[in-house]
Coordinates of C-alpha atoms and ligand atoms in Angstrom, one line a residue:
Chain A
X170 CA 0.0 0.0 0.0
X171 CA 1.1 3.5 -0.7
X172 CA 2.5 5.5 2.2
X173 CA 0.4 8.6 2.7
X174 CA 1.5 10.8 5.5
X175 CA 2.6 14.3 5.0
X176 CA 6.3 13.7 4.9
X177 CA 6.2 10.2 3.7
X178 CA 8.4 9.0 0.8
X179 CA 5.2 8.9 -1.2
X180 CA 4.8 12.7 -0.9
X181 CA 8.3 13.2 -2.2
X182 CA 7.7 10.7 -4.9
X183 CA 5.1 12.8 -6.6
X184 CA 6.5 14.7 -9.5
X185 CA 8.2 17.7 -8.0
X186 CA 6.9 20.6 -10.0
X187 CA 7.3 24.1 -8.6
X188 CA 4.6 25.8 -10.6
X189 CA 1.3 26.2 -8.9
X190 CA -0.3 25.3 -12.2
X191 CA 0.8 24.7 -15.7
X192 CA -2.5 25.7 -17.1
X193 CA -2.1 28.2 -20.0
X194 CA -5.8 29.2 -20.4
X195 CA -7.4 32.0 -18.4
X196 CA -8.4 29.8 -15.5
X197 CA -8.7 32.9 -13.2
X198 CA -11.6 34.3 -15.1
X199 CA -14.3 32.1 -13.5
X200 CA -13.3 32.9 -9.9
X201 CA -12.8 36.5 -10.7
X202 CA -16.1 37.0 -12.4
X203 CA -17.9 35.1 -9.6
X204 CA -16.2 37.3 -7.1
X205 CA -17.3 40.5 -8.8
X206 CA -20.9 39.4 -9.4
X207 CA -21.4 38.1 -5.9
X208 CA -19.8 41.1 -4.3
X209 CA -22.1 43.4 -6.3
X210 CA -25.1 41.3 -5.2
X211 CA -24.1 41.6 -1.5
X212 CA -23.5 45.3 -1.8
X213 CA -26.9 45.8 -3.4
X214 CA -28.7 43.6 -0.9
X215 CA -27.2 45.5 2.0
X216 CA -28.3 48.8 0.5
X217 CA -31.7 47.4 -0.1
X218 CA -32.2 46.3 3.5
X219 CA -31.9 49.9 4.7
X220 CA -33.7 51.6 1.8
X221 CA -37.3 52.4 2.8
X222 CA -38.9 52.8 -0.6
X223 CA -39.9 49.2 -0.9
X224 CA -43.5 49.6 -1.7
X225 CA -45.5 51.6 -4.2
X226 CA -49.0 50.3 -4.9
X227 CA -49.4 47.7 -6.3
X228 CA -45.7 46.8 -6.5
X229 CA -43.7 45.2 -3.7
X230 CA -40.0 45.1 -3.8
X231 CA -39.0 41.3 -3.6
X232 CA -36.2 41.9 -1.1
X233 CA -38.7 43.3 1.4
X234 CA -41.5 40.8 0.9
X235 CA -43.4 39.6 2.9
X236 CA -43.6 42.7 5.1
X237 CA -44.3 41.5 8.6
X238 CA -44.1 44.7 10.7
X239 CA -46.7 47.3 11.5
X240 CA -44.4 49.9 10.1
X241 CA -45.1 48.4 6.7
X242 CA -47.9 50.2 4.7
X243 CA -51.1 48.2 5.4
X244 CA -51.5 47.5 1.7
X245 CA -48.1 45.9 1.5
X246 CA -48.8 43.3 4.2
X247 CA -49.4 39.7 3.3
X248 CA -53.2 39.3 3.9
X249 CA -52.9 42.1 6.5
X250 CA -50.7 40.0 8.6
X251 CA -48.2 42.0 10.8
X252 CA -47.0 40.1 13.8
X253 CA -44.2 42.5 14.6
X254 CA -45.7 45.6 16.4
X255 CA -44.5 49.1 17.0
X256 CA -41.6 47.9 19.1
X257 CA -39.9 46.7 16.0
X258 CA -38.1 49.6 14.6
X259 CA -35.4 47.9 12.4
X260 CA -35.9 47.7 8.6
X261 CA -38.7 45.1 8.0
X262 CA -36.6 43.4 5.2
X263 CA -34.3 42.1 8.0
X264 CA -37.1 39.9 9.3
X265 CA -37.3 37.7 6.2
X266 CA -34.1 38.2 4.2
X267 CA -32.4 35.5 6.2
X268 CA -34.4 32.8 4.5
X269 CA -33.6 33.5 0.8
X270 CA -30.1 34.5 1.8
X271 CA -29.6 31.2 3.7
X272 CA -31.1 29.3 0.8
X273 CA -28.7 30.7 -1.6
X274 CA -25.8 30.6 0.8
X275 CA -26.2 26.9 1.4
X276 CA -27.2 26.1 -2.2
X277 CA -24.9 23.5 -3.8
X278 CA -24.2 25.7 -6.8
X279 CA -23.4 28.8 -4.7
X280 CA -21.2 26.7 -2.5
X281 CA -19.2 25.6 -5.5
X282 CA -19.0 29.2 -6.8
X283 CA -17.9 30.9 -3.6
X284 CA -15.6 28.1 -2.5
X285 CA -13.8 28.8 -5.8
X286 CA -14.2 32.5 -6.1
X287 CA -13.9 33.7 -2.5
X288 CA -12.1 30.9 -0.7
X289 CA -10.0 29.7 -3.6
X290 CA -10.4 26.2 -2.6
X291 CA -9.6 25.5 -5.3
X292 CA -9.6 28.6 -7.5
X293 CA -9.8 26.4 -10.6
X294 CA -9.2 22.7 -11.4
X295 CA -5.6 21.8 -11.3
X296 CA -4.6 25.1 -9.7
X297 CA -3.3 24.7 -6.1
X298 CA -5.3 26.2 -3.3
X299 CA -3.4 28.5 -1.0
X300 CA -4.5 26.8 2.2
X301 CA -2.2 24.4 4.0
X302 CA -5.0 22.5 5.9
X303 CA -8.3 21.4 4.4
X304 CA -11.2 19.6 6.0
X305 CA -14.0 20.8 3.7
X306 CA -17.5 20.1 4.8
X307 CA -16.5 17.3 7.1
X308 CA -16.7 19.3 10.3
X309 CA -17.8 22.5 12.0
X310 CA -18.5 25.1 10.6
X311 CA -19.0 23.9 7.1
X312 CA -20.8 20.7 8.1
X313 CA -23.7 23.1 8.8
X314 CA -24.2 23.3 5.0
X315 CA -26.2 20.2 5.5
X316 CA -29.2 22.2 6.7
X317 CA -29.8 23.2 3.1
X318 CA -33.1 21.3 2.8
X319 CA -34.7 23.3 5.5
X320 CA -33.9 26.5 3.7
X321 CA -35.5 24.8 0.7
X322 CA -38.7 24.3 2.5
X323 CA -38.7 28.0 3.5
X324 CA -37.8 29.0 -0.1
X325 CA -41.0 27.3 -1.3
X326 CA -42.9 29.7 1.0
X327 CA -40.9 32.7 -0.2
X328 CA -41.5 31.7 -3.8
X329 CA -45.3 31.6 -3.1
X330 CA -45.2 35.0 -1.5
X331 CA -43.5 36.4 -4.6
X332 CA -46.1 34.8 -6.8
X333 CA -48.8 36.4 -4.7
X334 CA -47.1 39.7 -5.0
X335 CA -47.0 39.3 -8.7
X336 CA -50.7 38.4 -8.8
X337 CA -51.6 41.4 -6.7
X338 CA -49.6 43.6 -9.1
X339 CA -51.5 42.1 -12.0
X340 CA -54.8 42.9 -10.4
X341 CA -53.8 46.4 -9.4
X342 CA -52.1 47.4 -12.6
X343 CA -52.3 44.8 -15.4
X344 CA -50.5 47.0 -18.0
X345 CA -47.7 48.2 -15.8
X346 CA -44.2 47.2 -16.8
X347 CA -43.5 46.6 -13.1
X348 CA -46.2 44.0 -13.0
X349 CA -44.6 42.0 -15.8
X350 CA -41.2 42.4 -14.2
X351 CA -42.5 40.9 -11.0
X352 CA -44.2 38.1 -12.9
X353 CA -41.1 37.1 -14.7
X354 CA -39.1 37.3 -11.5
X355 CA -41.6 35.1 -9.6
X356 CA -41.4 32.5 -12.3
X357 CA -37.6 32.5 -12.3
X358 CA -37.4 32.3 -8.6
X359 CA -39.8 29.4 -8.4
X360 CA -38.0 27.6 -11.2
X361 CA -34.7 28.0 -9.3
X362 CA -36.3 26.7 -6.1
X363 CA -37.7 23.7 -7.9
X364 CA -34.4 22.9 -9.5
X365 CA -32.7 22.5 -6.1
X366 CA -30.7 19.4 -5.4
X367 CA -32.5 18.9 -2.1
X368 CA -35.8 19.1 -4.0
X369 CA -34.6 16.5 -6.4
X370 CA -33.7 14.2 -3.5
X371 CA -36.9 14.8 -1.7
X372 CA -39.0 14.2 -4.8
X373 CA -37.7 10.7 -5.3
X374 CA -33.9 10.8 -5.3
X375 CA -33.8 9.1 -2.0
X376 CA -35.8 6.1 -3.3
X377 CA -34.1 3.0 -4.7
X378 CA -37.2 1.5 -6.3
X379 CA -38.5 4.1 -8.8
X380 CA -40.7 1.5 -10.3
X381 CA -42.8 1.3 -7.1
X382 CA -43.4 5.0 -7.1
X383 CA -44.4 6.0 -10.6
X384 CA -45.8 9.4 -9.7
X385 CA -42.7 10.4 -7.7
X386 CA -40.5 9.0 -10.4
X387 CA -42.2 11.3 -13.0
X388 CA -41.8 14.3 -10.8
X389 CA -38.1 13.3 -10.2
X390 CA -37.6 13.3 -14.0
X391 CA -39.0 16.8 -14.3
X392 CA -37.0 18.1 -11.4
X393 CA -33.9 16.4 -12.8
X394 CA -34.3 18.3 -16.1
X395 CA -34.5 21.6 -14.2
X396 CA -31.7 20.5 -11.9
X397 CA -29.4 20.1 -14.9
X398 CA -29.8 23.9 -15.4
X399 CA -29.5 24.8 -11.7
X400 CA -26.4 27.0 -12.1
X401 CA -28.1 29.0 -14.9
X402 CA -31.3 29.4 -13.0
X403 CA -29.4 30.4 -9.9
X404 CA -27.7 33.2 -11.8
X405 CA -30.6 34.4 -13.9
X406 CA -32.9 34.5 -10.9
X407 CA -30.3 36.4 -8.9
X408 CA -30.2 39.0 -11.6
X409 CA -34.0 39.0 -12.0
X410 CA -34.6 39.5 -8.3
X411 CA -32.1 42.3 -8.1
X412 CA -33.5 43.9 -11.2
X413 CA -37.1 43.6 -10.0
X414 CA -36.2 45.0 -6.6
X415 CA -34.3 47.9 -8.0
X416 CA -37.1 48.7 -10.5
X417 CA -39.8 48.8 -7.8
X418 CA -37.7 51.1 -5.6
X419 CA -36.9 53.4 -8.5
X420 CA -40.7 53.7 -9.2
X421 CA -41.4 54.2 -5.5
X422 CA -38.8 57.0 -5.5
X423 CA -40.4 58.6 -8.5
X424 CA -37.2 58.2 -10.5
X425 CA -38.9 56.0 -13.0
X426 CA -42.3 57.6 -13.8
X427 CA -43.3 57.1 -17.4
X428 CA -47.0 56.2 -18.0
X429 CA -46.8 52.5 -18.0
X430 CA -44.2 52.1 -15.3
Chain B
X88 CA 0.2 19.1 -43.5
X89 CA 2.9 18.7 -40.9
X90 CA 4.7 21.1 -38.7
X91 CA 7.3 21.2 -35.9
X92 CA 5.7 21.6 -32.4
X93 CA 7.4 22.6 -29.2
X94 CA 6.9 20.1 -26.4
X95 CA 8.0 20.2 -22.7
X96 CA 7.8 16.8 -21.2
X97 CA 8.4 16.0 -17.5
X98 CA 11.1 13.4 -17.2
X99 CA 12.4 11.8 -14.0
X100 CA 12.1 8.9 -11.6
X101 CA 10.5 8.7 -8.2
X102 CA 9.6 12.4 -8.0
X103 CA 12.9 13.8 -9.0
X104 CA 13.0 15.2 -12.4
X105 CA 12.5 18.2 -14.7
X106 CA 10.8 19.5 -17.8
X107 CA 12.7 18.7 -20.9
X108 CA 12.3 20.6 -24.2
X109 CA 11.7 18.9 -27.5
X110 CA 10.9 20.0 -31.0
X111 CA 9.0 17.3 -32.8
X112 CA 7.0 16.7 -36.0
X113 CA 3.2 16.7 -35.9
X114 CA 1.0 15.4 -38.7
X115 CA -2.6 16.0 -39.5
X116 CA -5.1 14.1 -37.3
X117 CA -2.6 13.2 -34.6
X118 CA -3.2 13.2 -30.8
X119 CA -0.8 14.0 -28.0
X120 CA -0.1 10.3 -27.4
X121 CA 1.1 10.0 -31.0
X122 CA 3.6 12.7 -30.4
X123 CA 4.8 11.1 -27.2
X124 CA 5.3 7.9 -29.2
X125 CA 7.2 9.8 -31.9
X126 CA 9.5 11.1 -29.2
X127 CA 10.0 7.6 -28.0
X128 CA 10.8 6.4 -31.6
X129 CA 13.2 9.3 -32.3
X130 CA 14.7 11.5 -29.6
X131 CA 13.9 9.8 -26.3
X132 CA 13.8 6.0 -26.6
X133 CA 13.6 5.5 -22.8
X134 CA 10.6 7.9 -22.3
X135 CA 8.0 6.0 -20.2
X136 CA 4.4 6.3 -20.9
X137 CA 1.4 4.0 -20.1
X138 CA -1.1 3.4 -22.8
X139 CA -3.1 0.5 -24.3
X140 CA -6.2 1.1 -26.4
X141 CA -5.6 4.4 -28.1
X142 CA -9.4 4.8 -28.2
X143 CA -10.2 6.5 -24.9
X144 CA -11.6 3.3 -23.4
X145 CA -8.8 1.7 -21.3
X146 CA -8.0 4.6 -19.0
X147 CA -4.3 4.0 -19.1
X148 CA -2.9 7.2 -20.8
X149 CA -4.0 9.7 -18.2
X150 CA -1.6 12.6 -18.0
X151 CA -1.6 16.4 -17.6
X152 CA -1.5 18.4 -20.7
X153 CA -0.9 22.1 -20.2
X154 CA -1.8 21.6 -16.6
X155 CA -5.1 19.9 -17.2
X156 CA -5.8 16.2 -16.7
X157 CA -6.5 14.6 -20.1
X158 CA -6.3 11.3 -21.9
X159 CA -3.3 11.5 -24.2
X160 CA -5.0 9.4 -26.8
X161 CA -8.1 11.7 -26.9
X162 CA -6.4 15.1 -27.0
X163 CA -6.1 16.2 -30.6
X164 CA -3.1 18.2 -31.6
X165 CA -5.6 20.4 -33.6
X166 CA -6.8 21.9 -30.3
X167 CA -3.5 23.7 -30.0
X168 CA -2.0 26.4 -32.1
X169 CA 1.2 25.6 -34.0
X170 CA 3.4 28.1 -32.1
X171 CA 2.2 27.0 -28.7
X172 CA 4.5 25.1 -26.3
X173 CA 2.7 22.0 -25.0
X174 CA 3.6 20.9 -21.5
X175 CA 3.1 17.3 -20.6
X176 CA 3.5 16.0 -17.1
X177 CA 2.5 12.9 -15.1
X178 CA -0.6 13.1 -12.9
X179 CA 0.4 15.2 -9.9
X180 CA -1.5 13.4 -7.1
X181 CA 0.1 10.0 -7.4
X182 CA 3.8 9.0 -7.0
X183 CA 5.8 8.8 -10.1
X184 CA 7.4 5.6 -11.3
X185 CA 9.1 7.0 -14.3
X186 CA 8.4 10.0 -16.6
X187 CA 4.7 10.0 -17.4
X188 CA 3.9 6.8 -15.6
X189 CA 2.5 7.1 -12.1
X190 CA 1.8 4.6 -9.4
X191 CA -2.0 4.6 -9.1
X192 CA -2.2 1.9 -6.4
X193 CA -3.9 4.4 -4.1
X194 CA -7.0 3.9 -6.2
X195 CA -6.9 0.1 -5.9
X196 CA -6.5 0.4 -2.2
X197 CA -9.5 2.6 -2.0
X198 CA -11.5 0.3 -4.2
X199 CA -10.8 -2.6 -1.8
X200 CA -11.9 -0.6 1.2
X201 CA -15.5 -0.4 -0.1
X202 CA -17.6 -3.5 0.8
X203 CA -18.8 -5.1 -2.4
X204 CA -22.4 -5.5 -3.6
X205 CA -24.4 -7.1 -0.8
X206 CA -27.7 -8.7 -1.9
X207 CA -30.4 -9.8 0.6
X208 CA -29.6 -13.2 2.0
X209 CA -32.9 -14.7 0.8
X210 CA -32.4 -13.8 -2.8
X211 CA -30.3 -16.2 -4.8
X212 CA -28.2 -15.2 -7.8
X213 CA -30.4 -15.6 -10.8
X214 CA -33.4 -14.4 -8.9
X215 CA -32.8 -10.7 -9.2
X216 CA -35.6 -8.9 -11.0
X217 CA -35.0 -5.3 -11.6
X218 CA -36.7 -2.8 -13.8
X219 CA -34.7 -0.6 -16.1
X220 CA -35.7 2.6 -14.4
X221 CA -34.4 1.3 -11.1
X222 CA -30.9 0.7 -12.3
X223 CA -30.7 3.5 -14.9
X224 CA -29.1 6.0 -12.5
X225 CA -26.2 3.7 -11.6
X226 CA -25.6 2.7 -15.2
X227 CA -24.3 6.2 -15.8
X228 CA -21.6 5.4 -13.2
X229 CA -20.7 2.1 -14.9
X230 CA -19.4 4.1 -17.9
X231 CA -16.3 4.8 -15.8
X232 CA -13.0 3.7 -17.4
X233 CA -11.0 4.1 -14.3
X234 CA -8.6 6.6 -15.7
X235 CA -8.4 8.1 -12.2
X236 CA -8.2 11.6 -13.5
X237 CA -11.1 12.6 -11.2
X238 CA -9.2 11.4 -8.1
X239 CA -6.1 13.1 -9.5
X240 CA -7.7 16.5 -9.9
X241 CA -9.6 16.5 -6.7
X242 CA -8.0 19.2 -4.5
X243 CA -8.9 17.3 -1.3
X244 CA -5.9 15.0 -2.0
X245 CA -4.1 16.8 -4.8
X246 CA -3.3 19.7 -2.5
X247 CA -3.4 17.8 0.8
X248 CA -1.5 14.5 0.8
X249 CA -2.5 14.1 4.5
X250 CA -6.1 13.6 3.5
X251 CA -5.4 10.5 1.5
X252 CA -6.1 7.9 4.3
X253 CA -9.6 9.3 5.0
X254 CA -10.8 10.1 1.5
X255 CA -11.9 7.7 -1.2
X256 CA -11.9 10.3 -3.9
X257 CA -14.8 11.0 -6.3
X258 CA -14.3 7.7 -8.2
X259 CA -15.0 5.6 -5.2
X260 CA -17.6 7.9 -3.5
X261 CA -19.4 7.5 -6.8
X262 CA -19.1 3.7 -6.3
X263 CA -20.7 4.0 -2.9
X264 CA -23.5 6.1 -4.4
X265 CA -24.0 3.4 -7.1
X266 CA -24.3 0.7 -4.5
X267 CA -26.5 2.8 -2.2
X268 CA -28.9 3.4 -5.0
X269 CA -29.0 -0.2 -6.0
X270 CA -32.4 -1.8 -5.5
X271 CA -30.9 -5.1 -4.2
X272 CA -28.0 -3.8 -2.1
X273 CA -28.8 -4.0 1.6
X274 CA -25.4 -2.9 3.1
X275 CA -25.6 0.3 5.0
X276 CA -23.4 2.8 3.2
X277 CA -24.5 6.2 4.5
X278 CA -22.6 6.3 7.8
X279 CA -19.5 4.8 6.3
X280 CA -19.6 7.2 3.3
X281 CA -19.4 10.1 5.7
X282 CA -17.2 8.6 8.5
X283 CA -14.8 6.4 6.7
X284 CA -14.7 7.4 3.1
X285 CA -14.6 11.2 3.6
X286 CA -17.7 12.4 1.7
X287 CA -17.7 15.5 3.9
X288 CA -14.4 16.5 2.5
X289 CA -15.9 17.1 -0.9
X290 CA -16.9 20.7 -1.3
X291 CA -18.7 20.0 -4.6
X292 CA -16.5 22.3 -6.6
X293 CA -16.9 19.9 -9.5
X294 CA -13.4 19.4 -10.9
X295 CA -14.0 15.7 -11.0
X296 CA -17.0 16.3 -13.3
X297 CA -14.9 18.7 -15.4
X298 CA -12.2 16.2 -16.2
X299 CA -14.2 13.0 -16.6
X300 CA -13.5 11.7 -20.2
X301 CA -16.8 9.7 -20.0
X302 CA -18.7 12.9 -19.1
X303 CA -20.2 11.3 -16.1
X304 CA -21.9 13.9 -13.9
X305 CA -20.1 12.7 -10.9
X306 CA -20.9 15.7 -8.6
X307 CA -24.5 16.2 -9.6
X308 CA -25.6 12.6 -10.0
X309 CA -23.5 10.8 -7.4
X310 CA -21.8 13.0 -4.8
X311 CA -24.6 15.5 -4.1
X312 CA -27.3 12.8 -4.1
X313 CA -25.1 10.8 -1.7
X314 CA -24.6 13.9 0.5
X315 CA -28.4 14.2 0.6
X316 CA -28.8 10.6 1.6
X317 CA -26.3 11.1 4.4
X318 CA -28.3 14.1 5.6
X319 CA -31.3 11.8 5.8
X320 CA -29.4 9.5 8.0
X321 CA -27.4 11.8 10.1
X322 CA -28.5 15.4 10.1
X323 CA -32.2 15.5 9.4
X324 CA -34.3 15.4 12.6
X325 CA -37.6 15.2 10.7
X326 CA -36.6 12.1 8.7
X327 CA -35.3 10.6 11.9
X328 CA -38.6 11.3 13.7
X329 CA -40.6 10.0 10.8
X330 CA -38.7 6.8 10.8
X331 CA -39.3 6.4 14.5
X332 CA -43.0 7.1 14.3
X333 CA -43.8 5.0 11.3
X334 CA -41.2 2.3 12.2
X335 CA -39.8 2.5 8.8
X336 CA -36.5 0.9 8.1
X337 CA -34.3 3.9 7.5
X338 CA -31.8 2.3 5.3
X339 CA -33.6 1.3 2.1
X340 CA -36.9 2.4 0.6
Ligands
SF4_621 S1 -16.6 17.9 -6.5 FE1 -15.8 17.0 -4.6 S2 -14.9 15.0 -5.1 FE2 -15.2 16.2 -7.1 S3 -13.2 17.2 -7.3 FE3 -14.5 18.6 -6.2 S4 -14.1 18.2 -4.0 FE4 -13.3 16.5 -5.2
SF4_622 S1 -15.3 8.7 -13.1 FE1 -14.5 9.6 -15.0 S2 -12.6 10.6 -14.4 FE2 -13.1 9.2 -12.7 S3 -12.0 7.4 -13.1 FE3 -14.0 7.1 -14.0 S4 -13.8 7.8 -16.2 FE4 -12.0 8.5 -15.1
FES623 S1 -30.9 25.8 -4.2 FE1 -29.1 25.2 -5.2 S2 -29.0 23.2 -4.5 FE2 -30.7 23.8 -3.4
FES624 S1 -4.7 4.6 -24.4 FE1 -6.6 3.7 -23.6 S2 -7.6 5.5 -22.9 FE2 -5.8 6.3 -23.9

């Protein structure tokens, strides 16, 4: 058997090559672009939490929906529901943003992307990572990534809320551009949610006898098709939610004010 | 149409060695392995390289070409420009025997550590009845040609030799997933996947999938589903409770 401790002869017997990588392509592009896009998203989300123009009838900015505090305009509340009373003075977005944020943070695609783009572990295939120790997701804290499926359950609710917001907008202003932006966004967010790996597992991935569960097997086939596009859906829905959110806020601020806004 | 290409080939024994420069003829339609063979036939008769089928099916000719794990016999010279210097090294994660030939016994060791297919004791060979849809998922994994480039590229062991004892690598974590999904396998593989074979080390960065010459979706179809199965067993209080209440057997459904 091969000796495998750090200073073992086997370690020395690997080809001793000084270069961190011999790749000649632009392997640094993927981590760099990931870093830039995700950082922009984080900066925008932080700004959005503290921005107060999240509602303009009938549009509700997705980052602040559902609005659960009495400080939210009554019309913006989900079925008039406002469990957080006057004592709650922080931005209402803070109450719910943890759920979609946690969903994306523990998403298998986002994990791949930020492990590569932010933690450089590894920055690209065949490029050495800069860390001397590595335990990955085998222990605390990263073992907590295993809670992902609970965020998935929450994400179903969030996806429903966004769909309700879109319907409300459609009733309130069927010809508004904002309405259609919210509809497209709600569709993309829900597709992203459905394409989740945990969803695929729960649907039927955990079964070994597909033939005994024909309905679940069919659903699994459908989710698997979406799942193959999970990365694309994750990115497109990230842009759509950011775009829809910004659009509503700009309308609320009066910056966008053409007739069909 | 032939031209002279610039090659840099790693040459050495037992880890000690260096990149040597060659200028060598390339003809239309050739692959990197052809060029290595031409070097053997002309300038470097003692250059060691492992190969067998020249058809991308035996998994022998794994090497790193311009820093990326590739099958030498499936890498066309036409994918490079004529003035490019092409660097060829042995796989970095395994000890070198000579030149481009590595000792891949790590992989055989790991294969042996995984308990083989374990059917229920009351089913005799010949009595297995399976529907196609029940085995379809694992058939994808059977396309593996054991080139071990996935284990070679995986940063868990490529960059951290000390992780080798506790990590089976994507190739064999995929084997565990294959058996765990098998309708007739009754061995419990979830705890051991996590505790003994190091599934938790994988951070799903997908390099194994990127290099697989058989285009097996190792991460999406084997590793992530296996991680989810481990969550069922070890980290999901609801599944645990459901199994207690309904007295379900938690291992196979
Ligand atoms: S996805 Fe996991 S097993 Fe595959 S190369 Fe990356 S860390 Fe290794
Ligand atoms: S899974 Fe793919 S990369 Fe890994 S050994 Fe098999 S064929 Fe090679
Ligand atoms: S949302 Fe990406 S895997 Fe669940
Ligand atoms: S020689 Fe068989 S795979 Fe290349």
